[in-house]
């Protein structure tokens, strides 16, 4: 049996980057949430805010650690599996990755220690500053990575000379046409992820009748932010859609599931299709009449362009793009609906007592992560067959590495990452089961996993180790 | 009309309002309408979120 090295290289990168993106999404969202919680504690001195901070700090730290480790792998993969991409695009991508390290990693590395271990070693305001700096670091990191990735989607500010990219305008490289839209889209996605995460855990406590004060506060804050952010996301998402239609029409043609150059009028909005790429048609399609015209052309009878407008050798695989988009958009609609329901229940004073709603929140706890993954599948599979849009094909970017090497490293990645994920889930669920009162007042470096989650007995001169709230 | 009937009517009204907000924010009626709807949506969220919830131990 023989494997295609190009396919294996792509599967390996898809697997490692899909795994990685889960953790930055969580840590960007949680870092901002933690900064808000500590800020509210500083302002009000309500011990419940500090309890919420302490509880989520542990989960944030674990997610942050896994995110950093799995992110480093990606840089190596550029060189190992996609060396030709590195050779060609290095002059543009390399400095941006370097700047990510210089600005965000240094900032995070400098303040993360204070954030995790400095509760009783620095004053409350300096500790709050450290939390804000870590949150800022996660934002800057996302900004540079989005800049690099957006440049691959909509390259600008370069010329290609002797098979290599030569930068002619750095501002155009960094602020490329899609970056101003994709960055807020990703950041809002991360903040929504954090909001649903904290609201979901709070709802779980309310359903079990445990840690009521903690549950009510986190459900309330999580849903308030989620509701405002989902509105912003719908708005930004539509702007980004228009921008990508302008720059990458093939991606958006595939995302909507239409093949013909012009769809019928009025166009339906497809929810489910069975695409047949070979024959350039759908074997089956299920949609809502008129909705395609209304949403995509903002008119009652507008027509939508199909994938046949793009030559076959430049078409992405419709199935991946379509379902990546539907996963993201479908979950966004459900989130929007839940947020509307939360407003209604809050208006009636039943937000914390309506069991179906609390159960829905628990089910939706990981929805932000799944939607973000869907969005990245849309972005990355929709760019194919290009790795740098209209500049370098993915097939031409792969290193001349034997398939056996790629297969063995892929298996190794799957095994190690399965270990990471298992450890992350076990520790997270254990912390959630133990509840906020069991969260350590300060993480203690014991060198032993056994003691990792045991509450530490520390001096508390600043009054940040409150008595149980309930 | 009974309390549950009022509640059902209210829920349907809110659902319709939610769909309307979604369609306007997503840009069906143009960018200016979209921006106004978003500001209104956020203001509404903030106003309702300040509403106190009655204390109950068990859901």
Short mmCIF file of C-alpha atoms in Angstrom, two decimals:
data_model
loop_
_atom_site.label_atom_id
_atom_site.label_comp_id
_atom_site.label_asym_id
_atom_site.label_seq_id
_atom_site.Cartn_x
_atom_site.Cartn_y
_atom_site.Cartn_z
CA UNK A 1 0.00 0.00 0.00
CA UNK A 2 1.38 3.41 -0.93
CA UNK A 3 0.40 6.83 0.37
CA UNK A 4 0.65 10.21 -1.33
CA UNK A 5 3.12 12.34 0.69
CA UNK A 6 1.22 15.51 -0.25
CA UNK A 7 -2.03 14.14 1.17
CA UNK A 8 -0.29 12.89 4.31
CA UNK A 9 1.43 16.26 4.82
CA UNK A 10 -1.94 17.99 4.56
CA UNK A 11 -3.67 15.53 6.90
CA UNK A 12 -0.87 15.97 9.43
CA UNK A 13 -1.07 19.76 9.30
CA UNK A 14 -4.88 19.70 9.38
CA UNK A 15 -4.82 17.46 12.45
CA UNK A 16 -2.22 19.42 14.38
CA UNK A 17 -3.69 22.84 13.56
CA UNK A 18 -7.26 21.68 14.30
CA UNK A 19 -6.11 20.41 17.69
CA UNK A 20 -4.12 23.56 18.38
CA UNK A 21 -6.85 26.08 17.55
CA UNK A 22 -9.11 24.68 20.28
CA UNK A 23 -6.80 25.95 23.03
CA UNK A 24 -5.96 29.50 21.87
CA UNK A 25 -9.68 30.02 21.26
CA UNK A 26 -10.41 29.04 24.86
CA UNK A 27 -7.49 30.95 26.35
CA UNK A 28 -8.16 34.19 24.42
CA UNK A 29 -11.77 34.10 25.62
CA UNK A 30 -10.95 33.12 29.20
CA UNK A 31 -8.09 35.64 29.52
CA UNK A 32 -10.48 38.50 28.75
CA UNK A 33 -13.09 37.00 31.09
CA UNK A 34 -10.50 36.73 33.90
CA UNK A 35 -9.41 40.35 33.39
CA UNK A 36 -13.05 41.47 33.67
CA UNK A 37 -13.62 39.35 36.79
CA UNK A 38 -10.53 40.68 38.55
CA UNK A 39 -11.42 44.23 37.50
CA UNK A 40 -14.90 43.81 38.97
CA UNK A 41 -13.41 42.37 42.17
CA UNK A 42 -11.07 45.34 42.46
CA UNK A 43 -13.97 47.73 41.97
CA UNK A 44 -16.55 46.04 44.21
CA UNK A 45 -14.43 43.82 46.53
CA UNK A 46 -17.21 41.23 46.17
CA UNK A 47 -15.49 37.92 47.07
CA UNK A 48 -17.66 36.05 44.56
CA UNK A 49 -15.76 37.69 41.69
CA UNK A 50 -12.46 36.49 43.17
CA UNK A 51 -13.88 32.98 43.57
CA UNK A 52 -14.92 32.99 39.92
CA UNK A 53 -11.46 34.28 38.97
CA UNK A 54 -9.65 31.57 40.94
CA UNK A 55 -11.82 28.80 39.57
CA UNK A 56 -11.34 29.74 35.91
CA UNK A 57 -7.67 30.61 36.34
CA UNK A 58 -6.73 26.93 36.68
CA UNK A 59 -8.61 25.91 33.53
CA UNK A 60 -7.15 28.89 31.66
CA UNK A 61 -3.62 27.91 32.70
CA UNK A 62 -4.03 24.36 31.42
CA UNK A 63 -5.50 25.51 28.11
CA UNK A 64 -2.79 28.13 27.73
CA UNK A 65 -0.06 25.54 28.29
CA UNK A 66 -1.43 23.06 25.77
CA UNK A 67 -1.98 25.90 23.28
CA UNK A 68 1.63 27.08 23.48
CA UNK A 69 3.09 23.58 23.14
CA UNK A 70 0.90 22.60 20.18
CA UNK A 71 1.49 25.98 18.50
CA UNK A 72 5.25 25.50 18.40
CA UNK A 73 4.75 22.27 16.45
CA UNK A 74 3.09 24.19 13.63
CA UNK A 75 6.16 26.37 13.02
CA UNK A 76 8.30 23.24 12.68
CA UNK A 77 5.78 21.70 10.31
CA UNK A 78 6.14 24.68 7.96
CA UNK A 79 9.77 23.70 7.58
CA UNK A 80 9.44 19.94 7.67
CA UNK A 81 6.33 19.21 5.63
CA UNK A 82 5.95 22.42 3.60
CA UNK A 83 9.55 23.48 2.98
CA UNK A 84 8.78 24.97 -0.44
CA UNK A 85 6.16 27.17 1.17
CA UNK A 86 8.79 28.29 3.68
CA UNK A 87 11.32 28.96 0.93
CA UNK A 88 8.90 31.03 -1.10
CA UNK A 89 6.86 32.82 1.58
CA UNK A 90 9.46 32.97 4.36
CA UNK A 91 10.38 36.63 3.74
CA UNK A 92 6.75 37.63 4.41
CA UNK A 93 5.54 35.00 6.90
CA UNK A 94 8.76 34.61 8.91
CA UNK A 95 8.94 38.16 10.29
CA UNK A 96 5.26 38.07 11.27
CA UNK A 97 5.75 34.84 13.25
CA UNK A 98 8.89 36.41 14.76
CA UNK A 99 6.97 39.52 15.73
CA UNK A 100 4.34 37.35 17.39
CA UNK A 101 7.08 35.92 19.60
CA UNK A 102 8.62 39.33 20.31
CA UNK A 103 5.39 41.10 21.18
CA UNK A 104 2.88 38.61 22.55
CA UNK A 105 5.00 35.69 23.81
CA UNK A 106 7.37 37.98 25.66
CA UNK A 107 4.44 39.87 27.16
CA UNK A 108 2.67 36.67 28.19
CA UNK A 109 5.86 35.06 29.50
CA UNK A 110 6.64 38.16 31.55
CA UNK A 111 3.25 38.42 33.23
CA UNK A 112 1.87 34.86 33.28
CA UNK A 113 4.01 33.95 36.29
CA UNK A 114 2.63 36.91 38.25
CA UNK A 115 -0.90 36.03 37.16
CA UNK A 116 -0.60 32.38 38.25
CA UNK A 117 1.69 32.54 41.27
CA UNK A 118 1.67 36.18 42.35
CA UNK A 119 -1.57 36.45 44.33
CA UNK A 120 0.16 36.91 47.64
CA UNK A 121 3.41 38.27 46.32
CA UNK A 122 2.32 41.45 44.55
CA UNK A 123 -0.38 44.01 45.25
CA UNK A 124 -3.91 43.59 43.85
CA UNK A 125 -3.48 46.33 41.25
CA UNK A 126 -0.21 44.92 39.93
CA UNK A 127 -1.81 41.49 39.78
CA UNK A 128 -4.70 42.95 37.82
CA UNK A 129 -2.19 44.59 35.47
CA UNK A 130 -0.55 41.18 34.95
CA UNK A 131 -3.92 39.62 34.08
CA UNK A 132 -4.63 42.44 31.61
CA UNK A 133 -1.18 42.06 30.03
CA UNK A 134 -1.70 38.32 29.54
CA UNK A 135 -5.10 39.04 27.96
CA UNK A 136 -3.45 41.65 25.74
CA UNK A 137 -0.74 39.14 24.84
CA UNK A 138 -3.31 36.58 23.68
CA UNK A 139 -4.96 39.31 21.59
CA UNK A 140 -1.64 40.35 20.01
CA UNK A 141 -0.77 36.73 19.29
CA UNK A 142 -4.08 36.25 17.49
CA UNK A 143 -3.49 39.50 15.63
CA UNK A 144 -0.11 38.41 14.18
CA UNK A 145 -1.27 34.89 13.33
CA UNK A 146 -4.40 36.24 11.68
CA UNK A 147 -2.25 38.70 9.77
CA UNK A 148 -0.03 35.89 8.46
CA UNK A 149 -2.96 33.65 7.62
CA UNK A 150 -4.95 36.47 6.05
CA UNK A 151 -1.95 37.31 3.89
CA UNK A 152 -2.08 33.71 2.61
CA UNK A 153 -5.78 34.25 1.84
CA UNK A 154 -5.43 37.70 0.27
CA UNK A 155 -1.73 38.29 -0.46
CA UNK A 156 -0.68 41.90 -0.93
CA UNK A 157 2.44 44.07 -0.73
CA UNK A 158 4.78 41.56 -2.41
CA UNK A 159 6.20 40.62 -5.80
CA UNK A 160 7.47 37.16 -6.76
CA UNK A 161 11.07 37.16 -8.00
CA UNK A 162 13.00 33.96 -8.84
CA UNK A 163 10.40 31.82 -7.06
CA UNK A 164 10.54 33.82 -3.84
CA UNK A 165 8.34 36.47 -2.36
CA UNK A 166 9.93 39.90 -2.06
CA UNK A 167 8.15 42.35 0.24
CA UNK A 168 7.56 45.75 -1.36
CA UNK A 169 5.22 47.20 1.26
CA UNK A 170 5.15 45.83 4.82
CA UNK A 171 2.01 47.73 5.75
CA UNK A 172 0.14 46.02 2.91
CA UNK A 173 1.49 42.63 3.99
CA UNK A 174 0.37 43.07 7.60
CA UNK A 175 -2.85 44.98 6.93
CA UNK A 176 -3.79 42.88 3.91
CA UNK A 177 -7.32 43.15 2.50
CA UNK A 178 -8.99 40.44 4.61
CA UNK A 179 -7.16 41.01 7.94
CA UNK A 180 -9.29 43.95 9.21
CA UNK A 181 -12.37 41.71 8.92
CA UNK A 182 -10.94 38.33 9.88
CA UNK A 183 -9.23 39.55 13.07
CA UNK A 184 -12.39 40.87 14.79
CA UNK A 185 -14.28 37.82 13.52
CA UNK A 186 -11.79 35.48 15.22
CA UNK A 187 -11.50 37.54 18.41
CA UNK A 188 -15.26 37.74 18.81
CA UNK A 189 -15.42 33.97 18.18
CA UNK A 190 -12.93 33.42 21.01
CA UNK A 191 -14.85 35.71 23.38
CA UNK A 192 -18.13 33.96 22.52
CA UNK A 193 -16.39 30.63 23.18
CA UNK A 194 -15.33 31.84 26.62
CA UNK A 195 -18.81 33.21 27.35
CA UNK A 196 -20.61 29.96 26.51
CA UNK A 197 -17.97 27.99 28.40
CA UNK A 198 -18.49 29.87 31.66
CA UNK A 199 -22.28 30.07 31.21
CA UNK A 200 -22.45 26.32 30.50
CA UNK A 201 -20.50 25.38 33.63
CA UNK A 202 -22.58 27.79 35.70
CA UNK A 203 -25.77 26.26 34.30
CA UNK A 204 -24.51 22.80 35.24
CA UNK A 205 -24.11 23.88 38.84
CA UNK A 206 -27.59 25.44 38.86
CA UNK A 207 -29.13 22.25 37.49
CA UNK A 208 -27.42 20.21 40.21
CA UNK A 209 -28.43 22.68 42.89
CA UNK A 210 -24.78 23.30 43.84
CA UNK A 211 -22.73 26.49 44.16
CA UNK A 212 -25.81 28.60 43.44
CA UNK A 213 -24.24 32.03 43.85
CA UNK A 214 -21.31 31.10 41.59
CA UNK A 215 -23.65 29.51 39.02
CA UNK A 216 -26.02 32.46 38.90
CA UNK A 217 -23.26 35.01 38.56
CA UNK A 218 -21.40 33.14 35.81
CA UNK A 219 -24.58 32.32 33.87
CA UNK A 220 -25.61 35.96 34.08
CA UNK A 221 -22.26 37.43 33.05
CA UNK A 222 -21.59 34.75 30.42
CA UNK A 223 -24.96 35.27 28.77
CA UNK A 224 -24.76 39.07 28.84
CA UNK A 225 -21.45 38.98 27.00
CA UNK A 226 -22.54 36.14 24.70
CA UNK A 227 -25.66 38.07 23.66
CA UNK A 228 -23.82 41.29 22.86
CA UNK A 229 -21.01 39.42 21.12
CA UNK A 230 -23.23 37.19 18.98
CA UNK A 231 -24.93 40.32 17.62
CA UNK A 232 -21.51 41.78 16.79
CA UNK A 233 -20.43 38.49 15.24
CA UNK A 234 -23.43 38.35 12.91
CA UNK A 235 -22.63 41.90 11.81
CA UNK A 236 -18.87 41.32 11.32
CA UNK A 237 -19.49 37.92 9.71
CA UNK A 238 -21.66 39.50 7.02
CA UNK A 239 -19.00 42.13 6.32
CA UNK A 240 -16.35 39.41 6.05
CA UNK A 241 -18.61 37.40 3.75
CA UNK A 242 -18.80 40.34 1.35
CA UNK A 243 -15.03 40.84 1.48
CA UNK A 244 -14.28 37.16 0.78
CA UNK A 245 -16.80 37.13 -2.07
CA UNK A 246 -14.78 39.97 -3.59
CA UNK A 247 -11.36 38.33 -3.09
CA UNK A 248 -12.06 34.57 -3.07
CA UNK A 249 -15.27 34.00 -5.02
CA UNK A 250 -14.62 30.25 -5.39
CA UNK A 251 -14.64 29.79 -1.61
CA UNK A 252 -17.99 31.48 -1.19
CA UNK A 253 -19.46 29.72 -4.25
CA UNK A 254 -18.52 26.38 -2.65
CA UNK A 255 -19.75 27.55 0.76
CA UNK A 256 -23.29 28.03 -0.53
CA UNK A 257 -23.58 24.71 -2.36
CA UNK A 258 -24.51 26.05 -5.80
CA UNK A 259 -22.90 24.63 -8.97
CA UNK A 260 -24.53 26.43 -11.89
CA UNK A 261 -23.04 29.76 -12.98
CA UNK A 262 -26.28 31.43 -11.88
CA UNK A 263 -28.67 29.76 -9.44
CA UNK A 264 -32.39 29.67 -10.02
CA UNK A 265 -34.39 32.71 -8.99
CA UNK A 266 -35.37 32.91 -6.18
CA UNK A 267 -32.43 31.00 -4.72
CA UNK A 268 -33.00 28.64 -1.79
CA UNK A 269 -30.66 28.50 1.18
CA UNK A 270 -29.23 25.00 1.37
CA UNK A 271 -28.86 23.37 4.79
CA UNK A 272 -27.86 19.93 3.57
CA UNK A 273 -26.36 18.79 0.27
CA UNK A 274 -24.68 15.70 -1.16
CA UNK A 275 -22.22 17.27 -3.61
CA UNK A 276 -20.86 15.38 -6.63
CA UNK A 277 -17.64 17.21 -7.49
CA UNK A 278 -16.89 14.91 -10.45
CA UNK A 279 -20.15 15.73 -12.23
CA UNK A 280 -20.39 19.28 -10.86
CA UNK A 281 -23.84 18.85 -9.36
CA UNK A 282 -25.64 18.05 -6.11
CA UNK A 283 -27.02 14.54 -5.80
CA UNK A 284 -29.36 15.81 -3.12
CA UNK A 285 -30.08 19.25 -1.69
CA UNK A 286 -32.35 20.39 1.12
CA UNK A 287 -32.97 24.09 1.56
CA UNK A 288 -35.36 26.88 2.48
CA UNK A 289 -36.95 28.64 -0.51
CA UNK A 290 -36.18 32.38 -0.99
CA UNK A 291 -33.76 32.44 1.94
CA UNK A 292 -30.66 32.19 -0.29
CA UNK A 293 -31.73 35.26 -2.26
CA UNK A 294 -32.62 37.18 0.90
CA UNK A 295 -29.47 36.39 2.87
CA UNK A 296 -26.92 36.28 0.06
CA UNK A 297 -28.15 38.94 -2.37
CA UNK A 298 -30.29 40.96 0.07
CA UNK A 299 -33.19 40.81 -2.38
CA UNK A 300 -36.24 38.57 -2.81
CA UNK A 301 -35.30 37.10 -6.19
CA UNK A 302 -31.54 37.56 -6.53
CA UNK A 303 -29.43 34.80 -8.09
CA UNK A 304 -26.35 33.30 -6.45
CA UNK A 305 -23.16 32.42 -8.35
CA UNK A 306 -22.17 28.75 -8.39
CA UNK A 307 -18.85 26.94 -8.44
CA UNK A 308 -18.87 26.40 -12.23
CA UNK A 309 -17.75 30.04 -12.50
CA UNK A 310 -14.35 28.79 -11.31
CA UNK A 311 -12.24 26.53 -13.59
CA UNK A 312 -12.12 22.95 -12.29
CA UNK A 313 -8.42 23.00 -11.55
CA UNK A 314 -8.95 26.01 -9.27
CA UNK A 315 -11.99 24.74 -7.41
CA UNK A 316 -11.96 23.79 -3.73
CA UNK A 317 -13.74 20.60 -2.65
CA UNK A 318 -17.31 21.75 -2.07
CA UNK A 319 -18.21 19.30 0.70
CA UNK A 320 -15.52 20.48 3.11
CA UNK A 321 -16.18 24.17 2.49
CA UNK A 322 -19.97 23.85 2.62
CA UNK A 323 -20.09 21.86 5.85
CA UNK A 324 -17.37 23.95 7.50
CA UNK A 325 -19.53 27.00 6.84
CA UNK A 326 -22.80 25.33 7.85
CA UNK A 327 -21.27 24.11 11.13
CA UNK A 328 -20.15 27.63 11.99
CA UNK A 329 -23.25 29.43 10.76
CA UNK A 330 -25.69 26.84 12.07
CA UNK A 331 -24.20 27.05 15.55
CA UNK A 332 -24.21 30.87 15.36
CA UNK A 333 -27.95 30.79 14.63
CA UNK A 334 -28.57 28.43 17.57
CA UNK A 335 -26.44 30.67 19.84
CA UNK A 336 -28.36 33.74 18.67
CA UNK A 337 -31.65 31.96 19.39
CA UNK A 338 -30.49 30.93 22.87
CA UNK A 339 -29.36 34.47 23.61
CA UNK A 340 -32.76 35.83 22.58
CA UNK A 341 -34.39 33.20 24.83
CA UNK A 342 -32.12 34.30 27.68
CA UNK A 343 -33.33 37.89 27.31
CA UNK A 344 -36.95 36.76 27.45
CA UNK A 345 -36.34 34.54 30.48
CA UNK A 346 -34.39 37.27 32.24
CA UNK A 347 -37.20 39.72 31.58
CA UNK A 348 -39.57 37.26 33.24
CA UNK A 349 -37.22 36.57 36.16
CA UNK A 350 -36.88 32.89 35.20
CA UNK A 351 -33.32 32.83 33.84
CA UNK A 352 -31.89 30.67 36.64
CA UNK A 353 -34.88 28.39 37.11
CA UNK A 354 -35.86 27.27 33.61
CA UNK A 355 -34.45 23.78 33.37
CA UNK A 356 -34.74 23.32 29.58
CA UNK A 357 -32.79 26.51 29.08
CA UNK A 358 -30.08 25.55 31.59
CA UNK A 359 -29.78 22.11 29.94
CA UNK A 360 -29.43 23.81 26.54
CA UNK A 361 -26.64 25.96 27.96
CA UNK A 362 -24.83 22.86 29.24
CA UNK A 363 -25.13 21.21 25.82
CA UNK A 364 -23.85 24.40 24.19
CA UNK A 365 -20.78 24.65 26.46
CA UNK A 366 -18.33 23.59 23.69
CA UNK A 367 -20.34 25.24 20.88
CA UNK A 368 -17.88 28.13 20.48
CA UNK A 369 -14.97 25.76 19.94
CA UNK A 370 -16.89 23.68 17.38
CA UNK A 371 -18.09 26.78 15.52
CA UNK A 372 -14.54 28.14 15.43
CA UNK A 373 -13.26 24.86 14.03
CA UNK A 374 -16.00 24.98 11.39
CA UNK A 375 -14.97 28.52 10.48
CA UNK A 376 -11.32 27.53 10.09
CA UNK A 377 -12.28 24.57 7.90
CA UNK A 378 -14.22 27.00 5.73
CA UNK A 379 -11.25 29.38 5.57
CA UNK A 380 -8.57 26.78 4.88
CA UNK A 381 -10.36 24.27 2.65
CA UNK A 382 -11.99 27.13 0.74
CA UNK A 383 -8.55 28.52 -0.17
CA UNK A 384 -7.56 25.25 -1.85
CA UNK A 385 -5.98 24.30 -4.17
CA UNK A 386 -3.80 27.23 -3.13
CA UNK A 387 -1.65 27.60 -0.04
CA UNK A 388 -1.04 31.26 -0.96
CA UNK A 389 -4.09 32.30 -2.93
CA UNK A 390 -3.37 32.59 -6.64
CA UNK A 391 0.40 32.52 -5.92
CA UNK A 392 1.45 29.03 -4.76
CA UNK A 393 -0.45 25.78 -5.06
CA UNK A 394 -0.55 23.48 -2.02
CA UNK A 395 0.72 20.56 -4.11
CA UNK A 396 3.80 22.62 -5.07
CA UNK A 397 4.50 23.64 -1.47
CA UNK A 398 5.03 20.16 -0.01
CA UNK A 399 8.51 18.99 1.03
CA UNK A 400 10.09 16.00 -0.74
CA UNK A 401 9.65 13.86 2.38
CA UNK A 402 8.94 10.11 2.10
CA UNK A 403 5.38 9.07 2.91
CA UNK A 404 6.59 6.69 5.63
CA UNK A 405 8.17 9.52 7.61
CA UNK A 406 5.01 11.62 7.40
CA UNK A 407 2.83 8.65 8.38
CA UNK A 408 4.95 7.78 11.40
CA UNK A 409 5.02 11.38 12.66
CA UNK A 410 1.28 11.65 12.07
CA UNK A 411 0.70 8.56 14.23
CA UNK A 412 3.03 10.00 16.88
CA UNK A 413 1.12 13.30 16.86
CA UNK A 414 -2.22 11.49 17.20
CA UNK A 415 -0.96 9.50 20.20
CA UNK A 416 0.67 12.44 22.00
CA UNK A 417 -2.22 14.81 21.33
CA UNK A 418 -4.71 12.18 22.53
CA UNK A 419 -2.73 12.16 25.78
CA UNK A 420 -2.84 15.97 25.97
CA UNK A 421 -6.57 16.07 25.34
CA UNK A 422 -7.29 13.28 27.82
CA UNK A 423 -5.23 15.02 30.51
CA UNK A 424 -6.86 18.40 29.79
CA UNK A 425 -10.38 16.95 29.92
CA UNK A 426 -9.74 14.86 33.05
CA UNK A 427 -8.28 17.80 34.99
CA UNK A 428 -10.93 20.23 33.73
CA UNK A 429 -13.83 17.94 34.61
CA UNK A 430 -12.25 17.20 37.98
CA UNK A 431 -11.96 20.91 38.74
CA UNK A 432 -15.55 21.48 37.68
CA UNK A 433 -16.78 18.53 39.78
CA UNK A 434 -14.91 19.74 42.84
CA UNK A 435 -16.48 23.15 42.45
CA UNK A 436 -15.27 26.72 42.87
CA UNK A 437 -14.72 26.44 46.62
CA UNK A 438 -12.07 23.79 46.06
CA UNK A 439 -10.12 25.95 43.62
CA UNK A 440 -6.65 26.61 45.02
CA UNK A 441 -6.08 30.08 46.41
CA UNK A 442 -2.86 30.06 44.44
CA UNK A 443 -1.31 27.46 42.12
CA UNK A 444 1.61 25.81 43.87
CA UNK A 445 4.51 24.26 41.98
CA UNK A 446 4.88 20.96 43.84
CA UNK A 447 6.43 18.95 41.04
CA UNK A 448 3.77 16.31 41.49
CA UNK A 449 0.52 15.92 39.60
CA UNK A 450 -1.07 14.47 42.75
CA UNK A 451 -0.93 17.82 44.45
CA UNK A 452 -1.65 19.91 41.38
CA UNK A 453 -5.25 20.56 42.22
CA UNK A 454 -5.17 20.44 46.00
CA UNK A 455 -6.09 23.68 47.73
CA UNK A 456 -3.04 25.39 49.09
CA UNK A 457 -2.94 26.90 52.54
CA UNK A 458 -1.42 30.30 52.03
CA UNK A 459 -1.20 33.50 53.90
CA UNK A 460 -3.71 36.01 52.68
CA UNK A 461 -2.67 39.48 53.61
CA UNK A 462 -4.64 41.11 50.82
CA UNK A 463 -7.88 39.39 51.73
CA UNK A 464 -8.13 37.52 48.47
CA UNK A 465 -8.83 34.13 50.02
CA UNK A 466 -12.43 34.70 51.00
CA UNK A 467 -14.53 32.42 53.08
CA UNK A 468 -16.96 30.30 51.05
CA UNK A 469 -19.56 32.54 49.51
CA UNK A 470 -22.51 30.23 50.00
CA UNK B 1 -56.50 34.73 28.99
CA UNK B 2 -54.52 32.40 31.27
CA UNK B 3 -50.97 33.10 32.39
CA UNK B 4 -49.51 30.30 30.26
CA UNK B 5 -51.32 31.61 27.17
CA UNK B 6 -49.85 35.08 27.77
CA UNK B 7 -46.46 33.50 28.24
CA UNK B 8 -46.77 31.58 24.96
CA UNK B 9 -47.88 34.71 23.15
CA UNK B 10 -44.94 36.61 24.60
CA UNK B 11 -42.51 33.86 23.60
CA UNK B 12 -43.80 33.92 20.01
CA UNK B 13 -43.50 37.72 19.93
CA UNK B 14 -39.93 37.56 21.22
CA UNK B 15 -39.05 34.86 18.67
CA UNK B 16 -40.37 37.04 15.84
CA UNK B 17 -38.44 40.02 17.22
CA UNK B 18 -35.30 37.87 17.43
CA UNK B 19 -35.65 36.74 13.80
CA UNK B 20 -36.21 40.36 12.76
CA UNK B 21 -33.07 41.47 14.62
CA UNK B 22 -31.06 38.67 12.99
CA UNK B 23 -32.21 39.57 9.47
CA UNK B 24 -31.54 43.27 9.93
CA UNK B 25 -28.12 42.79 11.59
CA UNK B 26 -27.05 40.29 8.91
CA UNK B 27 -27.45 43.09 6.39
CA UNK B 28 -30.66 42.23 4.53
CA UNK B 29 -31.82 45.86 4.76
CA UNK B 30 -28.43 47.46 4.12
CA UNK B 31 -25.47 48.57 6.20
CA UNK B 32 -27.00 51.62 7.96
CA UNK B 33 -30.01 49.60 9.15
CA UNK B 34 -27.65 46.83 10.21
CA UNK B 35 -25.56 49.18 12.34
CA UNK B 36 -28.60 50.78 13.96
CA UNK B 37 -30.09 47.36 14.73
CA UNK B 38 -26.82 46.20 16.29
CA UNK B 39 -26.60 49.24 18.57
CA UNK B 40 -30.25 48.75 19.55
CA UNK B 41 -29.66 45.04 20.18
CA UNK B 42 -26.70 45.73 22.46
CA UNK B 43 -28.57 48.47 24.32
CA UNK B 44 -31.56 46.15 24.79
CA UNK B 45 -29.27 43.38 26.07
CA UNK B 46 -27.62 45.69 28.59
CA UNK B 47 -30.97 47.06 29.77
CA UNK B 48 -32.51 43.62 30.29
CA UNK B 49 -29.34 42.19 31.84
CA UNK B 50 -29.61 44.70 34.68
CA UNK B 51 -33.00 43.31 35.64
CA UNK B 52 -32.71 41.54 39.02
CA UNK B 53 -33.65 37.88 39.19
CA UNK B 54 -35.63 36.54 42.17
CA UNK B 55 -33.64 34.45 44.65
CA UNK B 56 -34.43 30.76 44.48
CA UNK B 57 -32.23 27.92 45.62
CA UNK B 58 -33.41 25.15 43.30
CA UNK B 59 -34.18 25.47 39.59
#
